[in-house]
Amino acid sequence: MIANPVPWPNGARCAVAFTFDMDADSILHLAHHTSADTRLAAMSMLRYGPEIAVPRLVELYKRFDMHQTFFLPAWCMERYPAAVEAILQGGHEIAHHGYLHEHPNELPSEEELYWLQRGIDVFVTMTGERPRGFRAPTYKFSRHTLTHLVNEGFVYDASLMGDDVPYLLENATGRVVELPSHYALDDWPHFMASRDFNYFMSIKPPRQAMEVYAAEFDAMWEYGGLWVAVWHPFLSGRLARCVAIAELIAYMHTKGQVWFARLDEVAAYVQQLTQAGTWTPRVDRLPYYPGPIPELGEAEPTLAR
Ligand SMILES: [Zn+2]
């Protein structure tokens, strides 16, 4: 079912990464710049992430002796240093998720680079090192993102959805490892309900979402894939959902032969296999198209309406 399965370490059947994007209130300021300060209920829902959920998740991981990856907009690192401290103290990785959750593919290349570098500066100041990984906010990876990541020394990206196993992104500037996920493993479609974001998923029992995640895991376990959850502390870190996550982790442990890893560890392992010639990842050359396809002409086509 997977054409090129990865020989995961120590005979593991699959690799598992619970990644959390700690967006906190950055997304509210971005969506409602002039009125975010008046939206206190939404603010409290989002602040629950760094203040309540992150310490809870760090504690949960400690119980299972797991080290995982958190993606943080650098502005959130500045606003919530205690969360940063808790994540680092737990032995987890912090990776780059924009400065203020800006959308790279809606920005000119130089502005995208400005925010990326401004974020890196915060990482260096607060963690003592540059980030190794990047996830584009809202998956909005741009035509220029790969070039900026290569030039800034990133090892991996975790924004795209092009495979069940790691692969490489390549252009004339260089390469990074892509660690893909997809919407079924994101928690917004399962849990997000907010008037301020005009986004309403029907409320359902946490275990219903866990059934989807577990089905994805079972398939990855069977065929040798990489399972990457794209979750948010303010959504999946709520109490009942967190209890369900603990049950999911316990299920994975019971099944066994699972490599629980930080994404920087997965990326380093892929590089190691590639260099040794033990396994050769697929390569995606970016961008996929130099511009809009010519078949429809330059105007907005009536065909699309
Ligand atoms: Zn995000």
Short mmCIF file of C-alpha atoms and ligand atoms in Angstrom, two decimals:
data_model
loop_
_atom_site.label_atom_id
_atom_site.label_comp_id
_atom_site.label_asym_id
_atom_site.label_seq_id
_atom_site.Cartn_x
_atom_site.Cartn_y
_atom_site.Cartn_z
CA MET A 1 0.00 0.00 0.00
CA ILE A 2 2.98 2.32 0.54
CA ALA A 3 5.35 2.08 -2.42
CA ASN A 4 8.47 3.02 -0.48
CA PRO A 5 8.03 2.31 3.26
CA VAL A 6 10.67 3.63 5.65
CA PRO A 7 12.85 1.15 7.57
CA TRP A 8 12.00 2.74 10.92
CA PRO A 9 14.53 2.30 13.78
CA ASN A 10 14.56 -0.72 16.10
CA GLY A 11 12.04 -2.61 14.02
CA ALA A 12 9.26 -0.06 14.59
CA ARG A 13 6.23 -0.50 12.34
CA CYS A 14 5.60 3.25 12.10
CA ALA A 15 6.66 6.63 13.46
CA VAL A 16 4.32 8.75 15.56
CA ALA A 17 4.58 12.47 16.28
CA PHE A 18 2.00 14.34 18.35
CA THR A 19 2.66 17.89 17.25
CA PHE A 20 0.89 20.83 18.85
CA ASP A 21 0.67 24.28 17.27
CA MET A 22 0.48 26.73 20.17
CA ASP A 23 -1.14 29.59 18.30
CA ALA A 24 -2.63 31.16 21.45
CA ASP A 25 -4.22 34.55 20.66
CA SER A 26 -1.94 35.34 17.69
CA ILE A 27 -4.71 34.15 15.36
CA LEU A 28 -7.27 36.49 16.95
CA HIS A 29 -5.04 39.55 16.49
CA LEU A 30 -4.39 38.49 12.92
CA ALA A 31 -8.10 37.97 12.14
CA HIS A 32 -9.40 41.04 14.02
CA HIS A 33 -6.50 43.40 14.48
CA THR A 34 -8.50 46.44 15.61
CA SER A 35 -11.02 44.62 17.81
CA ALA A 36 -9.13 41.61 19.20
CA ASP A 37 -8.67 43.40 22.53
CA THR A 38 -12.47 43.66 22.89
CA ARG A 39 -13.10 39.94 22.27
CA LEU A 40 -12.36 38.68 25.76
CA ALA A 41 -14.18 35.37 25.59
CA ALA A 42 -12.34 34.33 22.43
CA MET A 43 -9.13 35.55 24.02
CA SER A 44 -9.73 33.42 27.10
CA MET A 45 -10.45 30.37 24.94
CA LEU A 46 -7.14 30.84 23.15
CA ARG A 47 -5.09 31.71 26.25
CA TYR A 48 -6.25 28.41 27.74
CA GLY A 49 -3.64 26.91 25.37
CA PRO A 50 -0.41 28.27 26.85
CA GLU A 51 -1.72 28.73 30.38
CA ILE A 52 -3.67 25.54 31.10
CA ALA A 53 -3.23 23.04 28.28
CA VAL A 54 0.52 23.21 27.64
CA PRO A 55 1.53 22.40 31.26
CA ARG A 56 -1.08 19.60 31.18
CA LEU A 57 0.31 18.16 27.93
CA VAL A 58 3.89 18.36 29.17
CA GLU A 59 2.80 16.45 32.25
CA LEU A 60 0.99 13.87 30.10
CA TYR A 61 4.07 13.31 27.94
CA LYS A 62 6.17 12.91 31.08
CA ARG A 63 3.83 10.16 32.25
CA PHE A 64 4.49 8.26 28.99
CA ASP A 65 8.19 9.26 28.81
CA MET A 66 7.61 10.93 25.43
CA HIS A 67 9.40 13.84 23.80
CA GLN A 68 7.44 15.65 21.14
CA THR A 69 7.37 18.80 18.98
CA PHE A 70 5.51 22.05 19.59
CA PHE A 71 5.21 24.67 16.84
CA LEU A 72 5.06 28.23 18.17
CA PRO A 73 4.63 31.58 16.46
CA ALA A 74 7.58 33.56 17.85
CA TRP A 75 5.24 36.29 19.10
CA CYS A 76 3.58 33.65 21.30
CA MET A 77 6.99 32.70 22.67
CA GLU A 78 7.52 36.32 23.67
CA ARG A 79 4.03 36.61 25.20
CA TYR A 80 4.06 33.25 27.02
CA PRO A 81 7.62 32.56 28.22
CA ALA A 82 6.42 30.18 30.96
CA ALA A 83 4.94 27.86 28.32
CA VAL A 84 8.23 27.97 26.41
CA GLU A 85 10.09 27.10 29.59
CA ALA A 86 7.75 24.18 30.39
CA ILE A 87 8.09 22.77 26.87
CA LEU A 88 11.88 22.99 26.89
CA GLN A 89 12.18 21.59 30.39
CA GLY A 90 10.12 18.58 29.29
CA GLY A 91 12.74 17.81 26.63
CA HIS A 92 10.48 18.77 23.74
CA GLU A 93 11.35 20.51 20.52
CA ILE A 94 10.05 23.99 19.66
CA ALA A 95 9.77 24.62 15.94
CA HIS A 96 8.97 27.75 13.90
CA HIS A 97 5.36 28.63 13.11
CA GLY A 98 5.68 32.17 11.81
CA TYR A 99 6.06 35.34 13.87
CA LEU A 100 2.41 36.31 14.37
CA HIS A 101 0.86 33.39 12.47
CA GLU A 102 1.06 35.44 9.25
CA HIS A 103 0.19 33.61 6.03
CA PRO A 104 3.32 33.19 3.87
CA ASN A 105 1.53 32.62 0.56
CA GLU A 106 -0.31 35.94 0.91
CA LEU A 107 2.90 37.95 1.35
CA PRO A 108 5.58 39.19 -1.06
CA SER A 109 8.72 37.05 -0.77
CA GLU A 110 10.73 39.71 1.09
CA GLU A 111 7.99 40.22 3.69
CA GLU A 112 7.73 36.48 4.23
CA LEU A 113 11.49 36.40 4.79
CA TYR A 114 11.30 39.37 7.20
CA TRP A 115 8.82 37.58 9.51
CA LEU A 116 10.70 34.28 9.24
CA GLN A 117 13.96 35.97 10.28
CA ARG A 118 12.27 37.99 13.01
CA GLY A 119 10.97 34.68 14.38
CA ILE A 120 14.40 33.06 14.19
CA ASP A 121 15.86 35.95 16.22
CA VAL A 122 13.35 35.20 18.99
CA PHE A 123 14.34 31.51 18.95
CA VAL A 124 18.02 32.38 19.29
CA THR A 125 17.31 34.77 22.16
CA MET A 126 14.92 32.50 24.04
CA THR A 127 16.22 28.99 23.33
CA GLY A 128 19.88 29.61 22.49
CA GLU A 129 19.56 27.96 19.09
CA ARG A 130 18.00 28.36 15.68
CA PRO A 131 14.87 26.34 14.90
CA ARG A 132 15.34 23.20 12.80
CA GLY A 133 11.73 22.80 11.69
CA PHE A 134 8.96 24.94 10.23
CA ARG A 135 5.22 24.62 9.76
CA ALA A 136 3.55 27.33 7.69
CA PRO A 137 0.65 28.92 9.62
CA THR A 138 -2.66 27.54 8.31
CA TYR A 139 -0.59 25.33 5.94
CA LYS A 140 -0.02 28.43 3.77
CA PHE A 141 3.37 27.39 2.43
CA SER A 142 4.30 29.77 -0.40
CA ARG A 143 6.14 29.47 -3.68
CA HIS A 144 9.13 31.08 -1.90
CA THR A 145 9.02 29.26 1.44
CA LEU A 146 11.38 26.44 0.44
CA THR A 147 14.06 28.88 -0.73
CA HIS A 148 13.85 30.82 2.56
CA LEU A 149 13.97 27.63 4.63
CA VAL A 150 17.06 26.36 2.81
CA ASN A 151 18.82 29.72 3.10
CA GLU A 152 18.03 29.93 6.82
CA GLY A 153 19.37 26.44 7.50
CA PHE A 154 16.10 24.63 8.28
CA VAL A 155 16.27 20.83 8.18
CA TYR A 156 12.59 20.05 7.75
CA ASP A 157 9.15 21.38 6.94
CA ALA A 158 5.86 19.98 8.28
CA SER A 159 3.27 21.97 6.28
CA LEU A 160 2.43 19.76 3.33
CA MET A 161 0.30 16.70 2.63
CA GLY A 162 1.93 14.93 -0.31
CA ASP A 163 2.69 11.46 1.06
CA ASP A 164 2.29 8.97 3.92
CA VAL A 165 6.04 8.89 4.57
CA PRO A 166 8.74 11.56 4.66
CA TYR A 167 9.91 12.94 1.34
CA LEU A 168 12.19 15.70 0.11
CA LEU A 169 11.30 19.18 -1.15
CA GLU A 170 13.79 20.44 -3.70
CA ASN A 171 14.43 23.51 -5.82
CA ALA A 172 17.51 25.20 -7.29
CA THR A 173 18.49 26.50 -3.83
CA GLY A 174 18.52 23.14 -2.07
CA ARG A 175 16.46 20.60 -0.17
CA VAL A 176 14.60 20.09 3.09
CA VAL A 177 12.90 17.01 4.49
CA GLU A 178 9.09 17.14 4.34
CA LEU A 179 7.24 15.45 7.22
CA PRO A 180 3.65 15.38 5.94
CA SER A 181 0.30 15.22 7.68
CA HIS A 182 -3.28 15.88 6.51
CA TYR A 183 -6.64 17.31 7.61
CA ALA A 184 -7.98 14.12 9.19
CA LEU A 185 -5.15 14.42 11.71
CA ASP A 186 -5.77 18.12 12.34
CA ASP A 187 -8.05 18.95 15.29
CA TRP A 188 -9.82 22.03 13.82
CA PRO A 189 -12.23 19.97 11.68
CA HIS A 190 -13.01 17.83 14.73
CA PHE A 191 -13.26 20.39 17.52
CA MET A 192 -13.19 24.05 16.51
CA ALA A 193 -16.28 26.09 17.35
CA SER A 194 -15.96 29.87 17.60
CA ARG A 195 -18.18 32.80 16.64
CA ASP A 196 -15.15 35.08 16.36
CA PHE A 197 -13.61 32.86 13.69
CA ASN A 198 -16.95 32.04 12.06
CA TYR A 199 -15.99 28.38 12.31
CA PHE A 200 -18.44 25.91 13.78
CA MET A 201 -17.83 22.21 13.93
CA SER A 202 -20.59 20.31 15.68
CA ILE A 203 -19.67 19.34 19.20
CA LYS A 204 -19.01 15.64 19.49
CA PRO A 205 -17.50 13.21 21.99
CA PRO A 206 -13.69 13.34 22.00
CA ARG A 207 -13.56 9.61 21.34
CA GLN A 208 -15.21 10.14 17.95
CA ALA A 209 -12.20 12.20 16.87
CA MET A 210 -9.92 9.63 18.46
CA GLU A 211 -11.55 6.95 16.30
CA VAL A 212 -10.39 8.84 13.22
CA TYR A 213 -6.90 9.34 14.64
CA ALA A 214 -6.68 5.68 15.69
CA ALA A 215 -7.81 4.48 12.24
CA GLU A 216 -5.08 6.61 10.69
CA PHE A 217 -2.59 5.19 13.17
CA ASP A 218 -3.63 1.58 12.53
CA ALA A 219 -3.09 2.05 8.79
CA MET A 220 0.30 3.69 9.34
CA TRP A 221 1.27 0.87 11.68
CA GLU A 222 0.20 -1.77 9.15
CA TYR A 223 2.04 -0.25 6.20
CA GLY A 224 5.01 1.60 7.67
CA GLY A 225 3.91 5.24 7.50
CA LEU A 226 4.46 8.44 9.49
CA TRP A 227 1.57 9.62 11.71
CA VAL A 228 1.74 13.35 12.45
CA ALA A 229 -1.07 14.92 14.47
CA VAL A 230 -1.59 18.67 13.90
CA TRP A 231 -3.26 19.68 17.12
CA HIS A 232 -3.75 22.88 19.12
CA PRO A 233 -3.48 23.14 22.90
CA PHE A 234 -6.61 25.32 23.16
CA LEU A 235 -8.65 22.65 21.33
CA SER A 236 -7.19 19.22 22.09
CA GLY A 237 -5.77 20.25 25.46
CA ARG A 238 -9.29 20.70 26.94
CA LEU A 239 -9.83 18.27 29.77
CA ALA A 240 -12.05 15.54 28.28
CA ARG A 241 -10.09 15.56 25.03
CA CYS A 242 -6.83 15.27 26.93
CA VAL A 243 -8.18 12.24 28.77
CA ALA A 244 -8.99 10.70 25.37
CA ILE A 245 -5.48 11.50 24.12
CA ALA A 246 -4.02 9.61 27.08
CA GLU A 247 -6.16 6.63 26.08
CA LEU A 248 -4.96 6.88 22.48
CA ILE A 249 -1.31 6.94 23.57
CA ALA A 250 -1.94 3.94 25.82
CA TYR A 251 -3.53 2.11 22.86
CA MET A 252 -0.46 2.83 20.73
CA HIS A 253 1.81 1.55 23.48
CA THR A 254 -0.24 -1.60 23.83
CA LYS A 255 -0.02 -2.24 20.11
CA GLY A 256 3.76 -1.79 20.33
CA GLN A 257 6.61 -1.35 17.82
CA VAL A 258 5.90 2.37 17.53
CA TRP A 259 8.62 4.99 17.32
CA PHE A 260 7.40 8.06 19.24
CA ALA A 261 9.67 10.88 18.15
CA ARG A 262 10.20 14.60 17.90
CA LEU A 263 10.05 15.76 14.30
CA ASP A 264 13.68 16.91 14.37
CA GLU A 265 14.60 13.32 15.28
CA VAL A 266 12.53 11.95 12.39
CA ALA A 267 14.15 14.42 9.98
CA ALA A 268 17.65 13.57 11.22
CA TYR A 269 16.88 9.87 10.82
CA VAL A 270 15.68 10.40 7.24
CA GLN A 271 18.86 12.33 6.45
CA GLN A 272 20.95 9.55 7.99
CA LEU A 273 19.21 6.85 5.89
CA THR A 274 19.55 8.97 2.76
CA GLN A 275 23.25 9.61 3.31
CA ALA A 276 23.90 5.93 4.04
CA GLY A 277 21.96 4.93 0.92
CA THR A 278 19.77 2.64 3.07
CA TRP A 279 16.55 4.29 1.95
CA THR A 280 15.87 6.84 -0.76
CA PRO A 281 12.97 9.25 -0.22
CA ARG A 282 10.81 10.52 -3.03
CA VAL A 283 11.61 14.07 -4.21
CA ASP A 284 9.04 16.80 -4.94
CA ARG A 285 10.44 19.59 -7.07
CA LEU A 286 8.92 22.98 -6.14
CA PRO A 287 7.05 25.00 -7.15
CA TYR A 288 4.69 22.63 -8.92
CA TYR A 289 3.84 25.29 -11.52
CA PRO A 290 5.71 28.47 -12.56
CA GLY A 291 2.39 30.39 -12.57
CA PRO A 292 -1.28 29.99 -13.44
CA ILE A 293 -1.72 27.27 -16.09
CA PRO A 294 -1.95 28.79 -19.61
CA GLU A 295 -4.91 26.70 -20.74
CA LEU A 296 -7.37 29.05 -19.01
CA GLY A 297 -5.78 32.33 -20.13
CA GLU A 298 -4.91 35.26 -17.87
CA ALA A 299 -8.34 36.49 -16.80
CA GLU A 300 -10.31 34.81 -14.05
CA PRO A 301 -12.01 32.05 -16.01
CA THR A 302 -15.79 31.85 -16.24
CA LEU A 303 -15.21 28.07 -16.16
CA ALA A 304 -14.60 28.21 -12.41
CA ARG A 305 -17.91 29.88 -11.56
ZN ZN B 1 -1.16 27.60 13.71
#
